Short mmCIF file of C-alpha atoms in Angstrom, two decimals:
data_model
loop_
_atom_site.label_atom_id
_atom_site.label_comp_id
_atom_site.label_asym_id
_atom_site.label_seq_id
_atom_site.Cartn_x
_atom_site.Cartn_y
_atom_site.Cartn_z
CA ILE A 1 0.00 0.00 0.00
CA LYS A 2 1.57 3.27 -1.13
CA TRP A 3 0.83 6.60 0.61
CA ASN A 4 0.02 9.62 -1.52
CA HIS A 5 0.20 12.73 0.67
CA ASN A 6 -0.88 15.05 -2.14
CA MET A 7 -4.20 13.36 -2.73
CA GLY A 8 -4.95 12.58 0.89
CA SER A 9 -5.48 8.95 -0.10
CA PHE A 10 -3.53 5.77 -0.50
CA LYS A 11 -3.60 3.38 -3.38
CA LEU A 12 -3.14 -0.29 -4.03
CA SER A 13 -0.34 -0.65 -6.56
CA TYR A 14 -0.59 -2.96 -9.52
CA TYR A 15 -1.30 -6.45 -8.23
CA ASN A 16 1.68 -8.09 -9.96
CA GLU A 17 3.95 -6.60 -7.28
CA TYR A 18 2.05 -8.46 -4.59
CA LYS A 19 0.60 -11.60 -6.22
CA SER A 20 3.36 -13.82 -4.76
CA TYR A 21 2.18 -12.78 -1.30
CA LEU A 22 -1.55 -12.88 -1.95
CA ARG A 23 -1.39 -16.48 -3.32
CA CYS A 24 -4.69 -16.06 -5.15
CA PRO A 25 -5.52 -17.79 -8.46
CA PRO A 26 -5.00 -15.45 -11.44
CA TYR A 27 -8.63 -15.72 -12.52
CA ILE A 28 -9.70 -14.18 -9.17
CA LEU A 29 -7.10 -11.43 -9.22
CA SER A 30 -8.03 -10.49 -12.78
CA THR A 31 -11.55 -9.59 -11.64
CA VAL A 32 -10.37 -7.25 -8.88
CA LYS A 33 -10.55 -3.52 -9.69
CA PHE A 34 -7.86 -1.57 -7.86
CA ARG A 35 -8.89 2.06 -7.27
CA PRO A 36 -7.69 4.86 -5.00
CA ILE A 37 -9.17 4.61 -1.53
CA LYS A 38 -10.08 7.86 0.16
CA TRP A 39 -8.76 8.31 3.63
CA ASN A 40 -11.12 8.55 6.59
CA HIS A 41 -10.81 8.15 10.34
CA ASN A 42 -11.79 4.45 10.19
CA MET A 43 -9.08 3.59 7.67
CA GLY A 44 -6.54 2.68 10.34
CA PHE A 45 -8.86 0.00 11.69
CA THR A 46 -9.50 -1.28 8.14
CA TYR A 47 -5.76 -1.63 7.54
CA ILE A 48 -5.30 -3.52 10.81
CA GLY A 49 -8.19 -5.81 9.85
CA ILE A 50 -6.69 -6.64 6.46
CA VAL A 51 -3.30 -7.45 7.98
CA SER A 52 -4.96 -9.64 10.64
CA VAL A 53 -6.85 -11.65 8.00
CA LEU A 54 -3.67 -12.18 5.95
CA LEU A 55 -1.82 -13.41 9.05
CA VAL A 56 -4.60 -15.89 9.85
CA VAL A 57 -4.58 -17.20 6.24
CA PHE A 58 -0.79 -17.64 6.34
CA HIS A 59 -0.98 -19.50 9.68
CA VAL A 60 -3.68 -21.88 8.40
CA GLN A 61 -1.78 -22.54 5.17
CA HIS A 62 1.43 -23.25 7.10
CA SER A 63 -0.40 -25.68 9.42
CA ILE A 64 -1.95 -27.53 6.48
CA THR A 65 1.46 -27.84 4.80
CA LYS A 66 2.92 -29.48 7.92
CA LEU A 67 -0.04 -31.85 8.18
CA ASN A 68 0.10 -32.86 4.51
CA ALA A 69 3.73 -33.96 4.86
CA ALA A 70 2.62 -37.03 6.84
CA VAL A 71 -0.73 -37.99 5.29
CA PRO A 72 -1.45 -39.93 2.08
CA ASN A 73 -2.32 -38.17 -1.11
CA SER A 74 -6.02 -37.30 -1.12
CA SER A 75 -6.25 -36.96 -4.91
CA PHE A 76 -7.23 -40.61 -5.61
CA GLU A 77 -10.47 -39.69 -7.38
CA GLU A 78 -9.07 -36.54 -9.00
CA ALA A 79 -5.89 -38.03 -10.50
CA SER A 80 -5.68 -39.08 -14.13
CA ARG A 81 -5.03 -42.76 -14.74
CA PHE A 82 -2.44 -44.41 -16.94
CA LYS A 83 -3.72 -47.96 -17.43
CA MET A 84 -1.16 -50.74 -17.70
CA ILE A 85 -2.77 -53.99 -18.88
CA MET A 86 -0.88 -57.18 -19.65
CA PRO A 87 -1.57 -58.23 -23.27
CA ASN A 88 -3.36 -61.57 -22.68
CA ILE A 89 -0.34 -63.50 -21.42
CA THR A 90 -0.23 -67.32 -21.38
CA THR A 91 2.60 -69.40 -19.93
CA THR A 92 3.61 -73.01 -20.54
CA THR A 93 5.93 -73.56 -17.56
CA TYR A 94 6.08 -72.58 -13.90
CA ASP A 95 7.90 -69.46 -12.68
CA GLN A 96 8.00 -67.42 -15.86
CA HIS A 97 8.94 -63.74 -15.62
CA ILE A 98 7.24 -61.57 -18.24
CA VAL A 99 8.13 -57.91 -18.88
CA ALA A 100 5.69 -55.56 -20.64
CA SER A 101 6.72 -52.14 -21.97
CA PHE A 102 4.41 -49.12 -21.73
CA PRO A 103 5.55 -45.90 -23.49
CA LEU A 104 4.35 -42.71 -21.82
CA ASP A 105 2.28 -40.48 -24.11
CA PHE A 106 2.79 -37.17 -22.29
CA ASP A 107 5.67 -34.75 -21.67
CA GLU A 108 5.77 -34.56 -17.88
CA LYS A 109 3.56 -35.68 -15.01
CA TYR A 110 4.00 -36.94 -11.45
CA ILE A 111 2.96 -40.33 -10.11
CA THR A 112 0.92 -40.02 -6.91
CA GLY A 113 -0.21 -43.63 -6.46
CA PHE A 114 -0.63 -47.17 -7.78
CA ASP A 115 -3.95 -49.00 -8.02
CA PRO A 116 -3.87 -52.79 -8.77
CA VAL A 117 -7.39 -52.95 -10.20
CA ASN A 118 -6.98 -56.48 -11.61
CA MET A 119 -4.15 -58.38 -9.97
CA HIS A 120 -4.44 -61.69 -8.10
CA SER A 121 -1.89 -63.74 -6.19
CA THR A 122 -3.46 -66.97 -7.45
CA THR A 123 -1.82 -66.19 -10.79
CA VAL A 124 0.92 -63.64 -10.10
CA HIS A 125 3.50 -64.02 -7.35
CA HIS A 126 4.87 -60.49 -7.56
CA VAL A 127 5.01 -57.34 -9.69
CA ILE A 128 7.97 -54.99 -9.97
CA MET A 129 7.57 -51.70 -11.83
CA PHE A 130 10.62 -49.99 -13.35
CA GLY A 131 11.22 -46.68 -15.13
CA CYS A 132 13.35 -46.62 -18.29
CA ALA A 133 14.64 -44.19 -20.88
CA LYS A 134 14.64 -47.07 -23.39
CA PRO A 135 13.32 -50.62 -23.03
CA ALA A 136 15.69 -53.56 -23.41
CA ARG A 137 13.87 -54.59 -26.60
CA LYS A 138 12.91 -51.88 -29.01
CA TYR A 139 10.30 -53.64 -31.13
CA ASP A 140 8.58 -55.89 -28.57
CA THR A 141 5.67 -54.90 -26.34
CA PHE A 142 6.34 -57.82 -23.96
CA TRP A 143 8.89 -60.62 -23.58
CA ARG A 144 10.01 -63.46 -21.35
CA MET A 145 13.03 -62.40 -19.33
CA ARG A 146 16.26 -64.19 -20.16
CA HIS A 147 18.29 -62.61 -17.36
CA ASP A 148 18.14 -59.84 -14.75
CA HIS A 149 19.36 -57.18 -17.22
CA ASP A 150 16.52 -57.81 -19.67
CA VAL A 151 14.41 -54.80 -18.61
CA CYS A 152 15.97 -51.45 -19.58
CA HIS A 153 18.47 -50.88 -22.39
CA ASN A 154 22.08 -51.00 -21.15
CA VAL A 155 21.15 -50.57 -17.48
CA PRO A 156 22.70 -52.97 -14.92
CA LEU A 157 20.51 -54.55 -12.27
CA ASP A 158 21.67 -52.36 -9.38
CA GLU A 159 20.99 -49.16 -11.38
CA LEU A 160 17.44 -49.95 -12.47
CA VAL A 161 14.98 -47.26 -11.39
CA LEU A 162 12.37 -48.90 -9.19
CA LEU A 163 8.93 -47.35 -9.04
CA TRP A 164 6.73 -49.76 -7.09
CA THR A 165 6.34 -53.38 -5.97
CA TRP A 166 3.34 -55.65 -5.38
CA ALA A 167 2.92 -59.13 -3.86
CA LEU A 168 0.26 -61.25 -2.15
CA ASP A 169 -2.67 -58.99 -3.07
CA SER A 170 -1.17 -55.68 -2.01
CA PRO A 171 -3.79 -52.91 -1.73
CA THR A 172 -3.85 -49.55 -3.51
CA TYR A 173 -0.93 -47.36 -2.46
CA LEU A 174 -0.94 -43.55 -2.40
CA LEU A 175 2.21 -41.49 -1.93
CA PRO A 176 2.14 -38.85 0.82
CA SER A 177 0.72 -35.47 -0.06
CA GLY A 178 3.30 -33.23 -1.73
CA VAL A 179 5.33 -36.20 -3.01
CA GLY A 180 5.47 -37.60 -6.55
CA ILE A 181 7.58 -39.53 -9.07
CA ARG A 182 8.50 -37.48 -12.15
CA VAL A 183 7.83 -39.32 -15.44
CA GLY A 184 7.18 -38.49 -19.09
CA GLN A 185 8.90 -37.90 -22.43
CA LYS A 186 10.77 -34.85 -21.09
CA THR A 187 12.17 -36.82 -18.14
CA ASP A 188 14.55 -39.76 -17.67
CA ILE A 189 11.55 -42.11 -17.38
CA LYS A 190 9.94 -42.35 -20.81
CA TYR A 191 8.71 -45.93 -20.41
CA ILE A 192 7.22 -47.82 -17.49
CA MET A 193 8.16 -51.48 -17.46
CA MET A 194 5.98 -53.95 -15.57
CA GLN A 195 7.57 -57.27 -14.64
CA LEU A 196 5.23 -60.06 -13.53
CA HIS A 197 6.26 -63.37 -12.00
CA TYR A 198 3.72 -66.00 -13.08
CA HIS A 199 4.28 -68.79 -10.59
CA LYS A 200 1.78 -71.18 -12.22
CA ILE A 201 1.01 -72.29 -15.75
CA THR A 202 -1.44 -69.74 -17.17
CA ILE A 203 -3.77 -71.33 -19.71
CA LEU A 204 -6.40 -68.60 -19.82
CA PRO A 205 -5.05 -65.31 -21.25
CA ASP A 206 -4.05 -63.01 -18.41
CA ALA A 207 -4.86 -59.29 -18.54
CA SER A 208 -3.62 -58.23 -15.12
CA GLN A 209 -3.89 -54.47 -14.71
CA VAL A 210 -2.33 -51.73 -12.60
CA ASP A 211 -3.44 -48.10 -12.93
CA VAL A 212 -0.79 -45.47 -12.29
CA LEU A 213 -2.29 -42.32 -10.75
CA LEU A 214 -0.90 -39.08 -12.16
CA THR A 215 -1.07 -35.34 -11.66
CA LYS A 216 0.34 -32.36 -13.58
CA LEU A 217 0.99 -30.37 -10.41
CA PRO A 218 4.70 -30.38 -9.44
CA PRO A 219 5.15 -31.60 -5.84
CA SER A 220 7.57 -30.17 -3.31
CA HIS A 221 9.37 -33.53 -3.00
CA LEU A 222 10.25 -36.27 -5.48
CA ALA A 223 10.20 -39.96 -4.58
CA GLY A 224 12.36 -42.96 -5.40
CA VAL A 225 12.78 -46.58 -4.31
CA PHE A 226 15.96 -48.42 -3.46
CA SER A 227 16.27 -52.06 -2.48
CA VAL A 228 18.53 -53.97 -0.14
CA SER A 229 18.61 -57.65 -1.01
CA SER A 230 20.59 -60.72 -0.15
CA GLN A 231 21.56 -62.98 -3.03
CA LYS A 232 23.30 -65.55 -0.87
CA LEU A 233 21.00 -67.81 1.10
CA ASP A 234 21.45 -71.41 2.23
CA ILE A 235 18.58 -72.44 4.48
CA LEU A 236 19.06 -75.79 6.18
CA PRO A 237 16.08 -78.14 6.47
CA GLY A 238 14.30 -78.88 9.73
CA ILE A 239 15.17 -75.70 11.69
CA VAL A 240 14.33 -72.03 12.16
CA THR A 241 16.98 -69.88 10.43
CA LYS A 242 17.84 -66.21 10.97
CA GLU A 243 19.73 -64.49 8.17
CA ASP A 244 21.31 -61.10 9.03
CA PHE A 245 22.64 -58.56 6.52
CA SER A 246 23.99 -55.02 6.46
CA CYS A 247 24.28 -52.33 3.78
CA ARG A 248 26.24 -49.08 4.09
CA HIS A 249 24.52 -46.00 2.67
CA ASP A 250 27.44 -44.41 0.82
CA ALA A 251 25.58 -41.84 -1.29
CA ASP A 252 26.08 -38.16 -0.43
CA ALA A 253 22.32 -37.62 -0.53
CA GLU A 254 20.28 -37.53 2.69
CA ILE A 255 16.91 -39.22 2.22
CA ILE A 256 13.70 -39.55 4.24
CA PRO A 257 12.04 -42.99 4.02
CA PHE A 258 8.24 -42.93 4.07
CA GLY A 259 7.44 -46.50 2.99
CA VAL A 260 9.08 -49.88 3.66
CA PHE A 261 8.20 -53.13 1.83
CA PHE A 262 9.36 -56.57 3.06
CA HIS A 263 9.56 -59.61 0.79
CA THR A 264 10.39 -63.31 1.07
CA HIS A 265 8.94 -66.49 -0.41
CA ASN A 266 7.09 -69.36 1.31
CA LEU A 267 9.45 -70.00 4.24
CA GLY A 268 9.73 -66.40 5.41
CA ARG A 269 8.15 -65.71 8.79
CA TYR A 270 9.39 -62.22 9.66
CA VAL A 271 11.52 -59.43 8.19
CA SER A 272 12.72 -56.34 10.06
CA ALA A 273 14.96 -53.43 9.06
CA TRP A 274 16.91 -50.88 11.10
CA ARG A 275 18.98 -47.76 10.60
CA VAL A 276 22.20 -47.80 12.61
CA ARG A 277 23.98 -44.48 13.19
CA ALA A 278 26.91 -44.12 15.59
CA GLY A 279 25.97 -47.44 17.21
CA ILE A 280 22.35 -46.42 17.83
CA TRP A 281 19.68 -48.69 16.34
CA THR A 282 16.47 -47.07 15.11
CA ALA A 283 13.70 -49.27 13.73
CA LEU A 284 12.45 -48.76 10.18
CA GLY A 285 9.87 -51.47 10.73
CA GLY A 286 9.04 -55.12 10.38
CA ARG A 287 6.33 -57.36 8.98
CA ASP A 288 5.19 -60.94 8.45
CA PRO A 289 5.90 -61.45 4.71
CA GLN A 290 3.04 -63.95 4.38
CA LEU A 291 0.53 -61.14 4.89
CA PRO A 292 -0.48 -58.97 1.91
CA GLU A 293 2.76 -57.13 1.23
CA GLN A 294 2.53 -53.36 1.21
CA TYR A 295 4.60 -50.26 1.87
CA CYS A 296 4.17 -49.36 5.52
CA THR A 297 5.15 -46.09 7.22
CA PRO A 298 8.40 -46.47 9.22
CA VAL A 299 8.01 -46.96 12.97
CA THR A 300 10.02 -43.79 13.53
CA TYR A 301 8.79 -41.05 11.18
CA PRO A 302 10.23 -38.76 10.04
CA LEU A 303 13.62 -40.43 10.02
CA SER A 304 16.58 -39.64 7.77
CA ILE A 305 19.26 -41.85 6.25
CA ARG A 306 22.52 -40.13 5.36
CA LYS A 307 26.00 -41.06 4.21
CA GLY A 308 27.70 -43.48 6.60
CA ASP A 309 24.50 -44.94 8.06
CA ASP A 310 24.04 -48.71 7.98
CA ILE A 311 20.79 -50.43 7.05
CA LYS A 312 20.65 -53.76 8.86
CA PHE A 313 17.93 -56.28 8.18
CA ARG A 314 16.99 -59.75 9.32
CA CYS A 315 14.90 -62.44 7.63
CA THR A 316 13.60 -65.35 9.70
CA TYR A 317 12.70 -68.63 7.96
CA ASP A 318 10.88 -71.71 9.20
CA SER A 319 12.08 -74.80 7.33
CA ARG A 320 10.95 -77.42 9.86
CA ASN A 321 8.68 -79.01 7.25
CA VAL A 322 11.34 -78.96 4.53
CA THR A 323 13.66 -81.90 3.78
CA GLU A 324 16.16 -80.22 1.43
CA HIS A 325 18.39 -77.14 1.39
CA VAL A 326 16.71 -74.03 0.07
CA ILE A 327 18.82 -71.40 -1.70
CA TRP A 328 18.30 -67.86 -3.02
CA GLY A 329 16.57 -67.71 -6.38
CA HIS A 330 13.73 -66.40 -8.53
CA LYS A 331 11.51 -69.50 -8.32
CA LYS A 332 8.75 -69.57 -5.76
CA SER A 333 10.31 -72.73 -4.30
CA ASP A 334 13.55 -70.75 -3.76
CA GLU A 335 13.87 -68.01 -1.15
CA MET A 336 14.59 -64.30 -1.00
CA CYS A 337 15.31 -61.67 1.64
CA MET A 338 14.44 -58.21 0.31
CA VAL A 339 13.60 -54.81 1.72
CA TYR A 340 12.36 -52.00 -0.54
CA VAL A 341 12.61 -48.46 0.85
CA MET A 342 10.55 -45.67 -0.72
CA TYR A 343 12.09 -42.29 0.08
CA LYS A 344 11.63 -38.60 -0.67
CA MET A 345 13.94 -35.64 -1.26
CA PRO A 346 13.32 -31.97 -2.09
CA ARG A 347 12.63 -31.68 -5.82
CA LYS A 348 15.73 -29.65 -6.68
CA MET A 349 18.03 -32.00 -4.73
CA PHE A 350 16.56 -35.33 -5.88
CA ARG A 351 18.69 -38.23 -7.04
CA TYR A 352 18.17 -41.97 -7.42
CA ILE A 353 19.89 -44.30 -4.96
CA ARG A 354 21.51 -47.48 -6.28
CA ALA A 355 20.35 -50.83 -4.98
CA CYS A 356 22.46 -52.77 -2.46
CA LEU A 357 22.36 -56.31 -3.86
CA LEU A 358 25.45 -57.82 -2.18
CA PRO A 359 25.20 -56.82 1.48
CA ASP A 360 27.60 -57.94 4.16
CA ARG A 361 26.43 -61.20 5.70
CA GLN A 362 27.15 -61.21 9.42
CA ASN A 363 25.71 -62.20 12.77
CA PHE A 364 24.62 -59.03 14.55
CA SER A 365 23.34 -58.47 18.03
CA PHE A 366 19.89 -57.41 16.89
CA PRO A 367 17.64 -55.63 19.41
CA TYR A 368 15.36 -57.85 21.48
CA ASP A 369 12.30 -56.81 19.47
CA ALA A 370 13.84 -57.60 16.06
CA GLU A 371 10.99 -60.02 15.32
CA THR A 372 8.16 -58.09 16.95
CA VAL A 373 8.75 -54.49 15.79
CA SER A 374 5.99 -53.72 13.33
CA CYS A 375 4.86 -50.88 11.08
#
């Protein structure tokens, strides 16, 4: 508000000077007519009233921003949907891994959630969704995987960009408010690859479907997923086995985990993960992997992981009804010990974190509640 002592009035200057403070949509501001306001004895009270209202609006907006940082995205019904449908897949053997390629038909959007509208564990053991600049096969819409590198063109396994995972009838998952995954033709993720593990012979054509929920609105934080996974397991028959592993977070980036996903095969009974910093153990969470697998909010939230921190995790297996050794592998009769961590970073600082696929295998003194801590 500028004072004009010659006219005995004060004026509102052109709104462009103040629109960053007013935070009003342009279509509202364009209808406002700014005219000189004549001074009178009540004007001081009017000015105080306007300032008071603006302070209240700012306080409410700030409170909502803090609240939104911890709650799921509420735009489930409002988001656009990118439908990913498997092209009537049939399989002739057990444990086939099929990858389907879905090119994105827009420049830039942000993933806010994943909705498995037609996905059943009776047919599919798990789904892993990746983001690629180019698919491994240029002219195929889907293919049977020959090896772990058969997803994105010239991208090794530990550098694949993970987007989401599903197993055992996972429910719909929404990212927290203000968080999204940047995808589209003007980004590094121009294709979404959906890998399905068909653990049974599929005679009837399968059209499993996942809808990716999208918005055009840029979020304050971007999200990524990194995995920690053992690839060395030897589970003896007839006993309960505890396998302990540790990964060092050696990236310069500091991340905030907001979702943790635990995965084993049939023998897994419990998986828990911890952040260890300066000898202090802080629980990320734990879960029975035979329940519907889903990303759960860490026990301690918010919690950061920065360079030098260790991520330690334990998988417990019950092989008392098994008569042979069980090793790590991709078949459902094999075993796995995997933890997927979904994290966020401020948009301008975001970077992808490489997977830790060969963790140190040691016997740690896990906390007493290593198999009861839950998220």
